[in-house]
PDB file of C-alpha atoms in Angstrom:
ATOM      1  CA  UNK A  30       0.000   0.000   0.000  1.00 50.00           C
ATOM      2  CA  UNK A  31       3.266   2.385   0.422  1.00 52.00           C
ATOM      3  CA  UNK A  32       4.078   1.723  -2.807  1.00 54.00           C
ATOM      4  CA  UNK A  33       0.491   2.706  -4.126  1.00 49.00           C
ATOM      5  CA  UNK A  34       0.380   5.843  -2.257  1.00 49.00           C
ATOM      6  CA  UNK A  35       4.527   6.876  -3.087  1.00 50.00           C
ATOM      7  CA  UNK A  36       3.569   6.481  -6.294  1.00 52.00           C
ATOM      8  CA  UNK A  37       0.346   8.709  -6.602  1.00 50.00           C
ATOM      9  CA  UNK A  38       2.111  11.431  -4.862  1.00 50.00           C
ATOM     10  CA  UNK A  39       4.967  11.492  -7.357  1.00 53.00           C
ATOM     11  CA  UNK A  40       2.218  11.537  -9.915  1.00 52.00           C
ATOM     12  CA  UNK A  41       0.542  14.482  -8.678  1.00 54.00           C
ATOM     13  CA  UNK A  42       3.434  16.524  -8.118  1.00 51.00           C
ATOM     14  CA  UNK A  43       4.473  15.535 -11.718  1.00 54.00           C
ATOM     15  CA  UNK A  44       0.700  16.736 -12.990  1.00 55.00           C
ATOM     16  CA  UNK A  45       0.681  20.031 -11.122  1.00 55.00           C
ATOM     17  CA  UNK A  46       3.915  21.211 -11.514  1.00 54.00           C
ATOM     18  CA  UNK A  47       5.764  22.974  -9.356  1.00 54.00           C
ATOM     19  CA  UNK A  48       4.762  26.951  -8.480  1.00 59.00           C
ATOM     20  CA  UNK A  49       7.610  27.698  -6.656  1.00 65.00           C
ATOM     21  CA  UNK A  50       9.823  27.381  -9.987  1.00 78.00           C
ATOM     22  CA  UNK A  51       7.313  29.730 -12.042  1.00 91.00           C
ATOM     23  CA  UNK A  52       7.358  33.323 -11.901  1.00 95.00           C
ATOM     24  CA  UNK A  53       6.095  36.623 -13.938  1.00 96.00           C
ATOM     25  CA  UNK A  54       7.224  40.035 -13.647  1.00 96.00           C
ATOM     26  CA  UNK A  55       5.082  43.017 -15.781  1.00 97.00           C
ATOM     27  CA  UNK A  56       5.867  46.184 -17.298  1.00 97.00           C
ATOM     28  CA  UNK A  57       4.383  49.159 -19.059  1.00 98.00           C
ATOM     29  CA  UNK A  58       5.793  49.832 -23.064  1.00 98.00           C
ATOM     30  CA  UNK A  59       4.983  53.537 -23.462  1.00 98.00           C
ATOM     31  CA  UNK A  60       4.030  53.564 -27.564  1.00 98.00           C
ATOM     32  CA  UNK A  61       3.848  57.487 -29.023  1.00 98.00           C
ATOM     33  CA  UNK A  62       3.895  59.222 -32.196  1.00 98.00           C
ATOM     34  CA  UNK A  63       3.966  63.181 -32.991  1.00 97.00           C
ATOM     35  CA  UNK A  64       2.090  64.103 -35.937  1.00 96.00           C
ATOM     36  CA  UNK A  65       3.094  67.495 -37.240  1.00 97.00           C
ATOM     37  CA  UNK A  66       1.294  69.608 -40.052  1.00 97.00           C
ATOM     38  CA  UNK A  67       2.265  69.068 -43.104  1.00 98.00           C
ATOM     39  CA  UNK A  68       0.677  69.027 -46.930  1.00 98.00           C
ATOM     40  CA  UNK A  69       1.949  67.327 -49.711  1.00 98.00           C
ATOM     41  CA  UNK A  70       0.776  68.274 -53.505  1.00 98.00           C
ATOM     42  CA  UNK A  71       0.577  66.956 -57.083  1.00 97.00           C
ATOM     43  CA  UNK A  72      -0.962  68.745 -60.123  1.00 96.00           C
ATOM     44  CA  UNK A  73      -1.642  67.347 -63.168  1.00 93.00           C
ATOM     45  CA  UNK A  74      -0.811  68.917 -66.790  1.00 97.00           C
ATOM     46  CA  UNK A  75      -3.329  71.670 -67.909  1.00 99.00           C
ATOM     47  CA  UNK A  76      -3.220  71.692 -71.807  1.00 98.00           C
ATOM     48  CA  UNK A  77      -5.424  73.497 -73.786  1.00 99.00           C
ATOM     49  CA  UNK A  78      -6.823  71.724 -77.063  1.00 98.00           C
ATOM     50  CA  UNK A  79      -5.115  72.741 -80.267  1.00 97.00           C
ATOM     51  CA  UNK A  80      -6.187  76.387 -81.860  1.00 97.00           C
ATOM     52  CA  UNK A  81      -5.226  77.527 -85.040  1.00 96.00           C
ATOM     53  CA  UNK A  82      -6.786  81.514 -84.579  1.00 97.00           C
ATOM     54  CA  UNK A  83      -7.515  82.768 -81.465  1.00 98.00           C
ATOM     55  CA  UNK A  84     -11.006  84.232 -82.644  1.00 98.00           C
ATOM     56  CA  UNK A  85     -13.481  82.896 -79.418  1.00 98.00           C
ATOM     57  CA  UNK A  86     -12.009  82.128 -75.879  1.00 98.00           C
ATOM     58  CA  UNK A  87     -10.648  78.937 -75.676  1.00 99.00           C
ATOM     59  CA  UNK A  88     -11.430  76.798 -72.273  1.00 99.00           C
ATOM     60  CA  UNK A  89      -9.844  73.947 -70.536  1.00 99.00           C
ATOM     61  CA  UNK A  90      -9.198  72.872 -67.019  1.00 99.00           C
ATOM     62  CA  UNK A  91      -7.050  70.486 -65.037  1.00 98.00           C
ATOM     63  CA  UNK A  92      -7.075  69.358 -61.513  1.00 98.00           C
ATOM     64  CA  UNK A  93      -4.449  69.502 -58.144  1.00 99.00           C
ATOM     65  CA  UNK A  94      -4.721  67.356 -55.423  1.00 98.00           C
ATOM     66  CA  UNK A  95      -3.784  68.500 -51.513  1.00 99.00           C
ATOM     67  CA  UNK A  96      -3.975  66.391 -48.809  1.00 99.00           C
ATOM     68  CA  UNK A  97      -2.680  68.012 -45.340  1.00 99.00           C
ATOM     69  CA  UNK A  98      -2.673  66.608 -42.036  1.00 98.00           C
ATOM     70  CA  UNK A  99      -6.146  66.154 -39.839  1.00 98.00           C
ATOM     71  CA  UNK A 100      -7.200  70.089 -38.934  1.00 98.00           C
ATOM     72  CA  UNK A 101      -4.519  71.639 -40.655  1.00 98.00           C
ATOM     73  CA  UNK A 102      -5.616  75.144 -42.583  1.00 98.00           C
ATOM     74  CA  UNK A 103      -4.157  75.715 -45.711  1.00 98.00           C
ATOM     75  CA  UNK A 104      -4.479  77.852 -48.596  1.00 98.00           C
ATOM     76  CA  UNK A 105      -3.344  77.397 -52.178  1.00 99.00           C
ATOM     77  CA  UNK A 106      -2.563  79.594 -54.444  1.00 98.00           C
ATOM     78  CA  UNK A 107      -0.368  79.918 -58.283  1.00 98.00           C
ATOM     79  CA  UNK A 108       2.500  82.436 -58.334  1.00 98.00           C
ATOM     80  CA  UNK A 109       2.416  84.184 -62.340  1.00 98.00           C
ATOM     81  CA  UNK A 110       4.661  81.370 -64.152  1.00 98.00           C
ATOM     82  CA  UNK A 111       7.309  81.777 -65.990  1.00 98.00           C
ATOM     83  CA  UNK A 112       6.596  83.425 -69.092  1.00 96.00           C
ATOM     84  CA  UNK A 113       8.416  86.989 -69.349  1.00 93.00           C
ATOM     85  CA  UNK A 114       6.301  90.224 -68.220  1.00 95.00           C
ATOM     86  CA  UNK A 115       3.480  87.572 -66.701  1.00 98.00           C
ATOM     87  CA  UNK A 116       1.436  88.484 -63.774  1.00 98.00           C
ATOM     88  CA  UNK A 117      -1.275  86.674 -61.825  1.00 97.00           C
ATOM     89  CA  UNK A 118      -3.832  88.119 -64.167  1.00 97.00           C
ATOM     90  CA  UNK A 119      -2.059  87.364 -67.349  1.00 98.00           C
ATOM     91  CA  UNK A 120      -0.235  84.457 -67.653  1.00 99.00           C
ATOM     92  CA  UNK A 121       2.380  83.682 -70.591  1.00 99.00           C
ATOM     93  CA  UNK A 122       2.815  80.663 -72.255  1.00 99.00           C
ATOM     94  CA  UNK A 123       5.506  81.210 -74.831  1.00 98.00           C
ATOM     95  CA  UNK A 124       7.536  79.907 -77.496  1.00 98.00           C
ATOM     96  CA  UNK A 125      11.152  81.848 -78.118  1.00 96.00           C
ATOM     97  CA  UNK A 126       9.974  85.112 -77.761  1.00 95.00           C
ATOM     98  CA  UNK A 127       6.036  84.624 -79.137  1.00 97.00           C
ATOM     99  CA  UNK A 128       3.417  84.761 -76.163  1.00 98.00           C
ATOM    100  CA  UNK A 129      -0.107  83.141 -75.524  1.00 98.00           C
ATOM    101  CA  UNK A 130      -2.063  85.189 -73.329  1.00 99.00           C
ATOM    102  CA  UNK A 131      -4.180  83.132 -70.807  1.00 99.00           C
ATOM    103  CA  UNK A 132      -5.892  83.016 -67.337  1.00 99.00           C
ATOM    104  CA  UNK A 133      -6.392  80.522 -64.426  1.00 99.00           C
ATOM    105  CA  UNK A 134      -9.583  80.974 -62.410  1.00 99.00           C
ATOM    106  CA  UNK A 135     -10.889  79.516 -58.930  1.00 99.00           C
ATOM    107  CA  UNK A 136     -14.648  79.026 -60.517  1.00 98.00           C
ATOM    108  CA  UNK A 137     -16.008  77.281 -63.987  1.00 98.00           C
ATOM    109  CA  UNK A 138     -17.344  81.049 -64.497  1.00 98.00           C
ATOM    110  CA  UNK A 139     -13.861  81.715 -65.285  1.00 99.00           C
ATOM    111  CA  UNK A 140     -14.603  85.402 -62.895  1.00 98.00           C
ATOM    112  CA  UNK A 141     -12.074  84.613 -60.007  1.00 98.00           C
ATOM    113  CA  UNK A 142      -8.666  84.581 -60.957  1.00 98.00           C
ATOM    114  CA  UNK A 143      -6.336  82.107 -59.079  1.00 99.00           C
ATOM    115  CA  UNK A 144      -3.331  83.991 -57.864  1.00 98.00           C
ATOM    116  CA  UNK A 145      -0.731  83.682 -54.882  1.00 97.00           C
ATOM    117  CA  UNK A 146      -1.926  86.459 -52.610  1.00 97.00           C
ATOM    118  CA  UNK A 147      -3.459  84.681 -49.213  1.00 96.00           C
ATOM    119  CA  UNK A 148      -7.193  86.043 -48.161  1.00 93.00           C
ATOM    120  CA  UNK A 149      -6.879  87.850 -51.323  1.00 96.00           C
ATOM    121  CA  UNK A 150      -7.059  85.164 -54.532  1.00 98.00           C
ATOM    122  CA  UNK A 151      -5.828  81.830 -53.125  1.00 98.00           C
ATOM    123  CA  UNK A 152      -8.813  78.945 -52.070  1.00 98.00           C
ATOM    124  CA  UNK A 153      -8.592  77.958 -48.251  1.00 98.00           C
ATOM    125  CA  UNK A 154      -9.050  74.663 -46.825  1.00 98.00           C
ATOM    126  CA  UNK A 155      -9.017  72.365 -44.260  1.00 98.00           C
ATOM    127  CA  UNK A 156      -6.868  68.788 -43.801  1.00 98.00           C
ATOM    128  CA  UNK A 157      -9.143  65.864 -43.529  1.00 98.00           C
ATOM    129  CA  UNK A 158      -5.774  63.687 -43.926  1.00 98.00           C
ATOM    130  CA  UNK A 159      -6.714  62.290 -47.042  1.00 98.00           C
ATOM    131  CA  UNK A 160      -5.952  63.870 -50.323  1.00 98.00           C
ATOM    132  CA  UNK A 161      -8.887  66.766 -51.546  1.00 98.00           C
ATOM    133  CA  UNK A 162      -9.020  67.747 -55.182  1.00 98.00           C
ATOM    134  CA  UNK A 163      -9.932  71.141 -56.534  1.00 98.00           C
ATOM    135  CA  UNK A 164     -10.189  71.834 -60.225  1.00 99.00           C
ATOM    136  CA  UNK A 165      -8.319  74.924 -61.828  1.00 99.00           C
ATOM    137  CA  UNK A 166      -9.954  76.294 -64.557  1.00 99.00           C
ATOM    138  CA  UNK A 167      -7.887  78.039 -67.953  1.00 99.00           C
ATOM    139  CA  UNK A 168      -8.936  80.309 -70.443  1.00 99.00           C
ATOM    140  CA  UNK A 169      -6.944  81.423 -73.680  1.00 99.00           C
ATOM    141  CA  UNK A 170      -9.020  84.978 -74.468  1.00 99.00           C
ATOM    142  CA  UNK A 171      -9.192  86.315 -77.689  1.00 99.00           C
ATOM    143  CA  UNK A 172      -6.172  87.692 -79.502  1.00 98.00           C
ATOM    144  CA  UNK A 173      -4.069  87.811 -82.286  1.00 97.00           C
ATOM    145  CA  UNK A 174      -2.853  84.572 -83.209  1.00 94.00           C
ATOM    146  CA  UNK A 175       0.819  84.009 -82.554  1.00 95.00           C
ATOM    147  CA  UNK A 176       2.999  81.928 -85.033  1.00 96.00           C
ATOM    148  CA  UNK A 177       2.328  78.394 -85.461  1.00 98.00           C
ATOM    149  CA  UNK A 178       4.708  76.276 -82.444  1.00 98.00           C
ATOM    150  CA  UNK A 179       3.746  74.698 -79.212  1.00 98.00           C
ATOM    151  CA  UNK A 180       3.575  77.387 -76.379  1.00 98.00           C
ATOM    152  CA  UNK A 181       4.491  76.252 -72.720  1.00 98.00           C
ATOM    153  CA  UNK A 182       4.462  78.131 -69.751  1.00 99.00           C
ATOM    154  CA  UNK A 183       5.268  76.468 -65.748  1.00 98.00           C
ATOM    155  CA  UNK A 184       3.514  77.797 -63.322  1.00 98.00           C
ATOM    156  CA  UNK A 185       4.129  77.319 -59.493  1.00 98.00           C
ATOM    157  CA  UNK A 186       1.673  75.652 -57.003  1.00 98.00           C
ATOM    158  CA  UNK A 187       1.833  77.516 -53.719  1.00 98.00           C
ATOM    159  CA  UNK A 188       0.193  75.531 -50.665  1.00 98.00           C
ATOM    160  CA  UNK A 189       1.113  77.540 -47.315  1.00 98.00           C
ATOM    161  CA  UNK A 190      -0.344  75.910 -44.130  1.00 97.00           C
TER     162      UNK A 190
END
């Protein structure tokens, strides 16, 4: 019967295991990030279609894409481009020293020019952390036809936030 009984308590302590040997020990990972305003931009390539005399306006439009941080104001605006003796108003595309005459507007009405002057003729927003897109609307006006060529003009996208 000693037997029995030495050999059902070595076969309990070998089912239980022993507590003594286990032990646990916690702690606390601190996880952060800092998110800080920022926007990033892409635009894509406004061309108008091919003219051969400038006799009626000729439309087209393209469209930019902003995406800013959660909360973040921002305002976006187009300095003049490139084109020699260009302003806000009147933007140059050009080809050697021949000019196209044209015009980029907030609206489809084409009657609020975009320029790079904040609270004056730039579009506000607001990050929603995913990318917005907001169309920019060009018009060629009437004038005198330049000579036959392609006419280019780069024109800067300003976002300040």
């Amino acid at each position: 019967m000693r037997r029995v009984t030495t050999i059902a308590m070595i076969a309990g302590l070998a089912i239980s295991g022993s507590k003594a040997d286990a032990a646990t020990t916690t702690a606390n990972l601190s996880v952060s990030m800092t998110i800080s305003a920022q926007c990033i931009t892409s635009a894509a390539t406004m061309t108008f279609p091919a003219t051969g005399v400038i006799s009626t306006a000729v439309d087209t439009s393209a469209t930019i894409s902003v995406q800013c941080t959660t909360g973040t104001p921002y305002t976006v605006g187009f300095d003049q481009g490139a084109g020699s003796g260009a302003t806000v108003a009147t933007r140059k595309m050009t080809n050697g020293a021949a000019t196209i005459n044209y015009s980029l507007f907030q609206d489809s009405g084409r009657a609020t020019v975009w320029g790079n002057t904040v609270g004056t003729n730039t579009v506000a927003g607001t990050g929603n952390g995913n990318a917005q897109t907001l169309t920019v609307y060009g018009r060629v006006p009437v004038q005198a036809s330049p000579a036959v060529g392609t006419y280019a003009d780069t024109v800067q996208l300003v976002v300040t936030y």
